[in-house]
Amino acid sequence: MDTQSVVARIDRKHPGSILKFIKDANEIVAAAGSFPQLMKAVHEENFDMLVDIVGIDWTPRIPRFDLVYLLLSTADFTRLRVRLQTEEGQEVPTVSDIWHSANWGEREVYDLLGISFSGHPDLRRILTWKNFDGHPLRKDFPLQGKHFDKPFNPETIEDY
Amino acid sequence: MAEAKTITLNMGPHHPATHGVLRVVLELDGETIVKATPHIGYLHRGIEKLAEHRNYQQIIPLTDRLDYSSASANNIGYCLAVEKLMGIEVPKRAQYLRGIMAELARFMGHQLWLGTHALDIGAMTVIFYAFRDREMIMKINEEISGYRLTPTFFRIGGVAHDATDEFIKKVREFVKWFPKALSGYHTLLTENKIWTTRTMNIGAITAKEAVNYGLTGPSLRASGVAYDVRKAFPYSSYDDFDFKIPVGENGDVYDRYLVRMEEFTQSLAIIHQAIENLPEGPVQTDNPWIGNPALSDVEKDISALIRRFMINAKGPNAPQGEVYQAVEGAKGELGFYLVGDGSEHPYRMKVRAPCFYLASAIPRLMTGHMIADAIAIIGSLDVVLGEIDR
């Protein structure tokens, strides 16, 4: 599949939803306003598998985070990346109603980077526990953990 | 009329049939599962966070511990991602050796799956045969790297050292022996009435749904989607080899079993072609900033000694950029998303773990089945918690 023509079609359908298209990396930089419409249009263009969601903390840049959605078409094995920039405290519309794999993918981003997703059916921490302090993959989170100097008491862990 | 009551049963994390520390909370109506909620994270070691504080060479042993049952298959994904980021070409001989090691790792993963999956359902004999043959691969790993389970044999820009004659001899022996062992596995299970009753039409998923759930690897192929990263996006000279992608029809536990059994044969074909056509030449890239100088040079030449020390202690720098490299691990598409910032350690490393998304499909697969089938479904997905929790 020719990603260039796919991008042109989506751009005609939802003008302004694509800020930039980087041909070498097959990457779309998405506008925050019409993100759900863009992702629906991408899904309709046969990108039927959401391979993974990658969150990157670019602190002290504003907006702080990059979300990279890795997509694959199983019809002819074309890859596409969709990048969305988001600021701390801002909610990102969920795509778990389009691809079910986004359900756990978004939970992981929420857990490790602290980005909330609006409309997610089950937004809970996934790898750490309920009352875990902080988000480990943020750049201001120390490698040793936040309370390294205090003894760890497993009894304090709250579970879902 | 009395209201229907359900009971909640906690399965795991310390349950021998959950293949690690997977915990599934089951809601039962009698013996039927009405709801299953997987809980993960009991083995979270923060490998992605650790990687941000280590140089590129030092991350390789961490990747061994993702899917520890097929360690070399993780190494190859990570090394290829770094090489893609740095723009390094790997010599042909190293590519073939990597291919052999990755396929042997797939054998180890599938043999562990076969033994434990059958043991979970009640066929005890299989694990002894599977582990007898797994031991042969352990010996091959030990011969080439000194380690049995986690070889860490790959380096950025090639492999640690050249293959010994003993290694080649042992791989040839294994290739010769294994078809006999495989027909033994088939005799034990494939047409066994108890096995087929326990596995056919259990945990079936359609192709469309499997894709939507992000399933990859044998679990996706069992539903009829012929997606194999080795064919779709060939890497490390896989396009030199002649092999087929086994595909199932129904996407149930039995089809996932058949697909993996056929993968044994196909992996064996790849190893056979690679070991017989092993090209001559170096096993490390000739880039002086990345390739390790040979130990024989280090003994004679002070500059080679310093260079070897610097490459291993400080590590090479990667340019700025973002790459995604996927390989076909034993469980499915294993991807590494690397963000380089010009320094000697990655700014961000994201591991796309196939088992993470396999586990996310557990509620969909289990709902409506009997509680005894829960074990069969977990076994057939072949989840490894080291990879899910990272």
PDB file of C-alpha atoms in Angstrom, chain B residues 53-209:
ATOM      1  CA  HIS B  53      20.901   4.153  32.211  1.00  0.00           C
ATOM      2  CA  ARG B  54      23.061   1.561  30.470  1.00  0.00           C
ATOM      3  CA  ASN B  55      25.143   1.715  27.348  1.00  0.00           C
ATOM      4  CA  TYR B  56      24.076  -0.105  24.219  1.00  0.00           C
ATOM      5  CA  GLN B  57      26.270  -3.184  24.788  1.00  0.00           C
ATOM      6  CA  GLN B  58      25.184  -3.576  28.402  1.00  0.00           C
ATOM      7  CA  ILE B  59      21.499  -3.805  27.483  1.00  0.00           C
ATOM      8  CA  ILE B  60      21.946  -7.099  25.597  1.00  0.00           C
ATOM      9  CA  PRO B  61      21.908  -9.267  28.778  1.00  0.00           C
ATOM     10  CA  LEU B  62      18.744  -7.451  29.904  1.00  0.00           C
ATOM     11  CA  THR B  63      16.968  -8.500  26.730  1.00  0.00           C
ATOM     12  CA  ASP B  64      17.876 -12.129  27.445  1.00  0.00           C
ATOM     13  CA  ARG B  65      15.641 -11.897  30.481  1.00  0.00           C
ATOM     14  CA  LEU B  66      12.550 -10.787  28.589  1.00  0.00           C
ATOM     15  CA  ASP B  67      11.427 -14.097  27.170  1.00  0.00           C
ATOM     16  CA  TYR B  68      13.896 -16.239  29.061  1.00  0.00           C
ATOM     17  CA  SER B  69      12.761 -19.454  27.422  1.00  0.00           C
ATOM     18  CA  SER B  70      14.028 -18.267  24.023  1.00  0.00           C
ATOM     19  CA  ALA B  71      16.713 -15.744  24.865  1.00  0.00           C
ATOM     20  CA  SER B  72      18.616 -15.450  21.573  1.00  0.00           C
ATOM     21  CA  ALA B  73      15.440 -14.477  19.728  1.00  0.00           C
ATOM     22  CA  ASN B  74      15.265 -11.357  21.938  1.00  0.00           C
ATOM     23  CA  ASN B  75      18.952 -10.534  21.452  1.00  0.00           C
ATOM     24  CA  ILE B  76      18.588 -10.494  17.693  1.00  0.00           C
ATOM     25  CA  GLY B  77      15.700  -8.017  17.860  1.00  0.00           C
ATOM     26  CA  TYR B  78      17.564  -5.634  20.107  1.00  0.00           C
ATOM     27  CA  CYS B  79      20.844  -5.847  18.176  1.00  0.00           C
ATOM     28  CA  LEU B  80      19.083  -5.259  14.861  1.00  0.00           C
ATOM     29  CA  ALA B  81      17.300  -2.214  16.290  1.00  0.00           C
ATOM     30  CA  VAL B  82      20.578  -0.691  17.467  1.00  0.00           C
ATOM     31  CA  GLU B  83      22.233  -1.493  14.141  1.00  0.00           C
ATOM     32  CA  LYS B  84      19.341   0.128  12.286  1.00  0.00           C
ATOM     33  CA  LEU B  85      19.718   3.221  14.461  1.00  0.00           C
ATOM     34  CA  MET B  86      23.483   3.368  13.941  1.00  0.00           C
ATOM     35  CA  GLY B  87      23.410   2.277  10.296  1.00  0.00           C
ATOM     36  CA  ILE B  88      25.707  -0.736  10.674  1.00  0.00           C
ATOM     37  CA  GLU B  89      25.971  -3.575   8.171  1.00  0.00           C
ATOM     38  CA  VAL B  90      26.514  -7.009   9.706  1.00  0.00           C
ATOM     39  CA  PRO B  91      28.713  -9.557   7.855  1.00  0.00           C
ATOM     40  CA  LYS B  92      26.932 -12.470   6.211  1.00  0.00           C
ATOM     41  CA  ARG B  93      28.486 -15.156   8.400  1.00  0.00           C
ATOM     42  CA  ALA B  94      27.331 -13.359  11.544  1.00  0.00           C
ATOM     43  CA  GLN B  95      23.824 -13.047  10.091  1.00  0.00           C
ATOM     44  CA  TYR B  96      23.680 -16.789   9.470  1.00  0.00           C
ATOM     45  CA  LEU B  97      24.994 -17.590  12.953  1.00  0.00           C
ATOM     46  CA  ARG B  98      22.376 -15.258  14.413  1.00  0.00           C
ATOM     47  CA  GLY B  99      19.700 -16.985  12.387  1.00  0.00           C
ATOM     48  CA  ILE B 100      20.790 -20.392  13.680  1.00  0.00           C
ATOM     49  CA  MET B 101      20.838 -19.207  17.291  1.00  0.00           C
ATOM     50  CA  ALA B 102      17.452 -17.484  16.985  1.00  0.00           C
ATOM     51  CA  GLU B 103      15.856 -20.579  15.485  1.00  0.00           C
ATOM     52  CA  LEU B 104      17.383 -22.783  18.174  1.00  0.00           C
ATOM     53  CA  ALA B 105      15.899 -20.363  20.708  1.00  0.00           C
ATOM     54  CA  ARG B 106      12.509 -20.815  19.041  1.00  0.00           C
ATOM     55  CA  PHE B 107      12.961 -24.555  19.526  1.00  0.00           C
ATOM     56  CA  MET B 108      13.663 -24.029  23.218  1.00  0.00           C
ATOM     57  CA  GLY B 109      10.596 -21.835  23.614  1.00  0.00           C
ATOM     58  CA  HIS B 110       8.330 -24.242  21.779  1.00  0.00           C
ATOM     59  CA  GLN B 111       9.670 -27.289  23.626  1.00  0.00           C
ATOM     60  CA  LEU B 112       9.030 -25.622  26.967  1.00  0.00           C
ATOM     61  CA  TRP B 113       5.538 -24.740  25.755  1.00  0.00           C
ATOM     62  CA  LEU B 114       4.846 -28.247  24.480  1.00  0.00           C
ATOM     63  CA  GLY B 115       5.967 -29.940  27.684  1.00  0.00           C
ATOM     64  CA  THR B 116       4.190 -27.623  30.122  1.00  0.00           C
ATOM     65  CA  HIS B 117       1.041 -27.225  28.021  1.00  0.00           C
ATOM     66  CA  ALA B 118       0.604 -30.987  27.820  1.00  0.00           C
ATOM     67  CA  LEU B 119       1.462 -31.373  31.503  1.00  0.00           C
ATOM     68  CA  ASP B 120      -1.186 -28.786  32.438  1.00  0.00           C
ATOM     69  CA  ILE B 121      -3.879 -30.663  30.548  1.00  0.00           C
ATOM     70  CA  GLY B 122      -2.800 -33.964  32.052  1.00  0.00           C
ATOM     71  CA  ALA B 123      -0.451 -35.626  29.574  1.00  0.00           C
ATOM     72  CA  MET B 124       2.585 -36.043  31.744  1.00  0.00           C
ATOM     73  CA  THR B 125       4.889 -38.000  29.439  1.00  0.00           C
ATOM     74  CA  VAL B 126       5.468 -35.242  26.884  1.00  0.00           C
ATOM     75  CA  ILE B 127       7.510 -32.959  29.127  1.00  0.00           C
ATOM     76  CA  PHE B 128      10.193 -35.620  29.632  1.00  0.00           C
ATOM     77  CA  TYR B 129      10.685 -36.058  25.889  1.00  0.00           C
ATOM     78  CA  ALA B 130      10.559 -32.320  25.218  1.00  0.00           C
ATOM     79  CA  PHE B 131      13.134 -31.574  27.883  1.00  0.00           C
ATOM     80  CA  ARG B 132      15.392 -34.391  26.750  1.00  0.00           C
ATOM     81  CA  ASP B 133      15.661 -32.699  23.349  1.00  0.00           C
ATOM     82  CA  ARG B 134      15.796 -29.223  24.870  1.00  0.00           C
ATOM     83  CA  GLU B 135      18.920 -30.361  26.684  1.00  0.00           C
ATOM     84  CA  MET B 136      20.645 -30.828  23.316  1.00  0.00           C
ATOM     85  CA  ILE B 137      20.085 -27.149  22.506  1.00  0.00           C
ATOM     86  CA  MET B 138      21.239 -26.161  25.984  1.00  0.00           C
ATOM     87  CA  LYS B 139      24.486 -28.008  25.223  1.00  0.00           C
ATOM     88  CA  ILE B 140      24.819 -26.163  21.912  1.00  0.00           C
ATOM     89  CA  ASN B 141      24.310 -22.832  23.720  1.00  0.00           C
ATOM     90  CA  GLU B 142      26.895 -23.828  26.284  1.00  0.00           C
ATOM     91  CA  GLU B 143      29.351 -24.789  23.577  1.00  0.00           C
ATOM     92  CA  ILE B 144      29.173 -21.468  21.800  1.00  0.00           C
ATOM     93  CA  SER B 145      28.714 -19.017  24.663  1.00  0.00           C
ATOM     94  CA  GLY B 146      29.299 -20.765  27.987  1.00  0.00           C
ATOM     95  CA  TYR B 147      25.714 -20.219  29.139  1.00  0.00           C
ATOM     96  CA  ARG B 148      22.897 -22.684  28.842  1.00  0.00           C
ATOM     97  CA  LEU B 149      19.692 -20.664  29.070  1.00  0.00           C
ATOM     98  CA  THR B 150      20.656 -17.051  28.351  1.00  0.00           C
ATOM     99  CA  PRO B 151      23.564 -17.140  25.885  1.00  0.00           C
ATOM    100  CA  THR B 152      24.059 -13.360  25.292  1.00  0.00           C
ATOM    101  CA  PHE B 153      26.051 -14.481  22.269  1.00  0.00           C
ATOM    102  CA  PHE B 154      25.193 -11.510  20.063  1.00  0.00           C
ATOM    103  CA  ARG B 155      27.013  -8.201  20.042  1.00  0.00           C
ATOM    104  CA  ILE B 156      26.187  -4.962  18.304  1.00  0.00           C
ATOM    105  CA  GLY B 157      27.658  -5.362  14.829  1.00  0.00           C
ATOM    106  CA  GLY B 158      27.866  -9.154  14.841  1.00  0.00           C
ATOM    107  CA  VAL B 159      28.345 -12.012  17.258  1.00  0.00           C
ATOM    108  CA  ALA B 160      30.830 -12.459  20.113  1.00  0.00           C
ATOM    109  CA  HIS B 161      33.153 -14.862  18.307  1.00  0.00           C
ATOM    110  CA  ASP B 162      33.228 -17.364  15.505  1.00  0.00           C
ATOM    111  CA  ALA B 163      31.501 -20.733  15.674  1.00  0.00           C
ATOM    112  CA  THR B 164      33.674 -23.646  16.758  1.00  0.00           C
ATOM    113  CA  ASP B 165      33.820 -26.927  14.857  1.00  0.00           C
ATOM    114  CA  GLU B 166      32.239 -28.590  17.852  1.00  0.00           C
ATOM    115  CA  PHE B 167      29.284 -26.182  17.597  1.00  0.00           C
ATOM    116  CA  ILE B 168      28.735 -27.006  13.933  1.00  0.00           C
ATOM    117  CA  LYS B 169      28.996 -30.710  14.679  1.00  0.00           C
ATOM    118  CA  LYS B 170      26.459 -30.460  17.497  1.00  0.00           C
ATOM    119  CA  VAL B 171      23.980 -28.458  15.396  1.00  0.00           C
ATOM    120  CA  ARG B 172      24.271 -31.039  12.584  1.00  0.00           C
ATOM    121  CA  GLU B 173      23.650 -33.833  15.084  1.00  0.00           C
ATOM    122  CA  PHE B 174      20.581 -32.015  16.364  1.00  0.00           C
ATOM    123  CA  VAL B 175      19.214 -31.437  12.845  1.00  0.00           C
ATOM    124  CA  LYS B 176      19.667 -35.122  12.100  1.00  0.00           C
ATOM    125  CA  TRP B 177      18.082 -36.275  15.341  1.00  0.00           C
ATOM    126  CA  PHE B 178      15.121 -33.969  15.716  1.00  0.00           C
ATOM    127  CA  PRO B 179      12.678 -35.281  13.027  1.00  0.00           C
ATOM    128  CA  LYS B 180      12.602 -38.576  14.930  1.00  0.00           C
ATOM    129  CA  ALA B 181      11.861 -36.791  18.191  1.00  0.00           C
ATOM    130  CA  LEU B 182       9.142 -34.714  16.534  1.00  0.00           C
ATOM    131  CA  SER B 183       7.346 -37.777  15.224  1.00  0.00           C
ATOM    132  CA  GLY B 184       7.470 -39.017  18.819  1.00  0.00           C
ATOM    133  CA  TYR B 185       5.697 -35.869  20.024  1.00  0.00           C
ATOM    134  CA  HIS B 186       3.059 -36.334  17.326  1.00  0.00           C
ATOM    135  CA  THR B 187       2.514 -39.958  18.343  1.00  0.00           C
ATOM    136  CA  LEU B 188       1.881 -38.892  21.917  1.00  0.00           C
ATOM    137  CA  LEU B 189      -0.598 -36.093  21.233  1.00  0.00           C
ATOM    138  CA  THR B 190      -1.816 -35.237  17.738  1.00  0.00           C
ATOM    139  CA  GLU B 191      -4.392 -38.011  17.317  1.00  0.00           C
ATOM    140  CA  ASN B 192      -4.823 -38.717  20.996  1.00  0.00           C
ATOM    141  CA  LYS B 193      -8.559 -38.740  21.682  1.00  0.00           C
ATOM    142  CA  ILE B 194      -8.243 -37.145  25.129  1.00  0.00           C
ATOM    143  CA  TRP B 195      -5.992 -34.423  23.744  1.00  0.00           C
ATOM    144  CA  THR B 196      -8.278 -33.524  20.839  1.00  0.00           C
ATOM    145  CA  THR B 197     -11.346 -33.499  23.097  1.00  0.00           C
ATOM    146  CA  ARG B 198      -9.658 -31.159  25.521  1.00  0.00           C
ATOM    147  CA  THR B 199      -8.339 -28.788  22.851  1.00  0.00           C
ATOM    148  CA  MET B 200     -10.661 -28.696  19.810  1.00  0.00           C
ATOM    149  CA  ASN B 201     -13.152 -25.777  19.738  1.00  0.00           C
ATOM    150  CA  ILE B 202     -11.725 -24.369  22.969  1.00  0.00           C
ATOM    151  CA  GLY B 203     -10.755 -20.708  23.078  1.00  0.00           C
ATOM    152  CA  ALA B 204     -11.445 -20.105  19.393  1.00  0.00           C
ATOM    153  CA  ILE B 205     -10.927 -16.632  17.966  1.00  0.00           C
ATOM    154  CA  THR B 206     -11.627 -15.398  14.432  1.00  0.00           C
ATOM    155  CA  ALA B 207      -8.947 -13.847  12.250  1.00  0.00           C
ATOM    156  CA  LYS B 208     -10.516 -10.394  12.377  1.00  0.00           C
ATOM    157  CA  GLU B 209     -10.762 -10.387  16.149  1.00  0.00           C
TER     158      GLU B 209
END
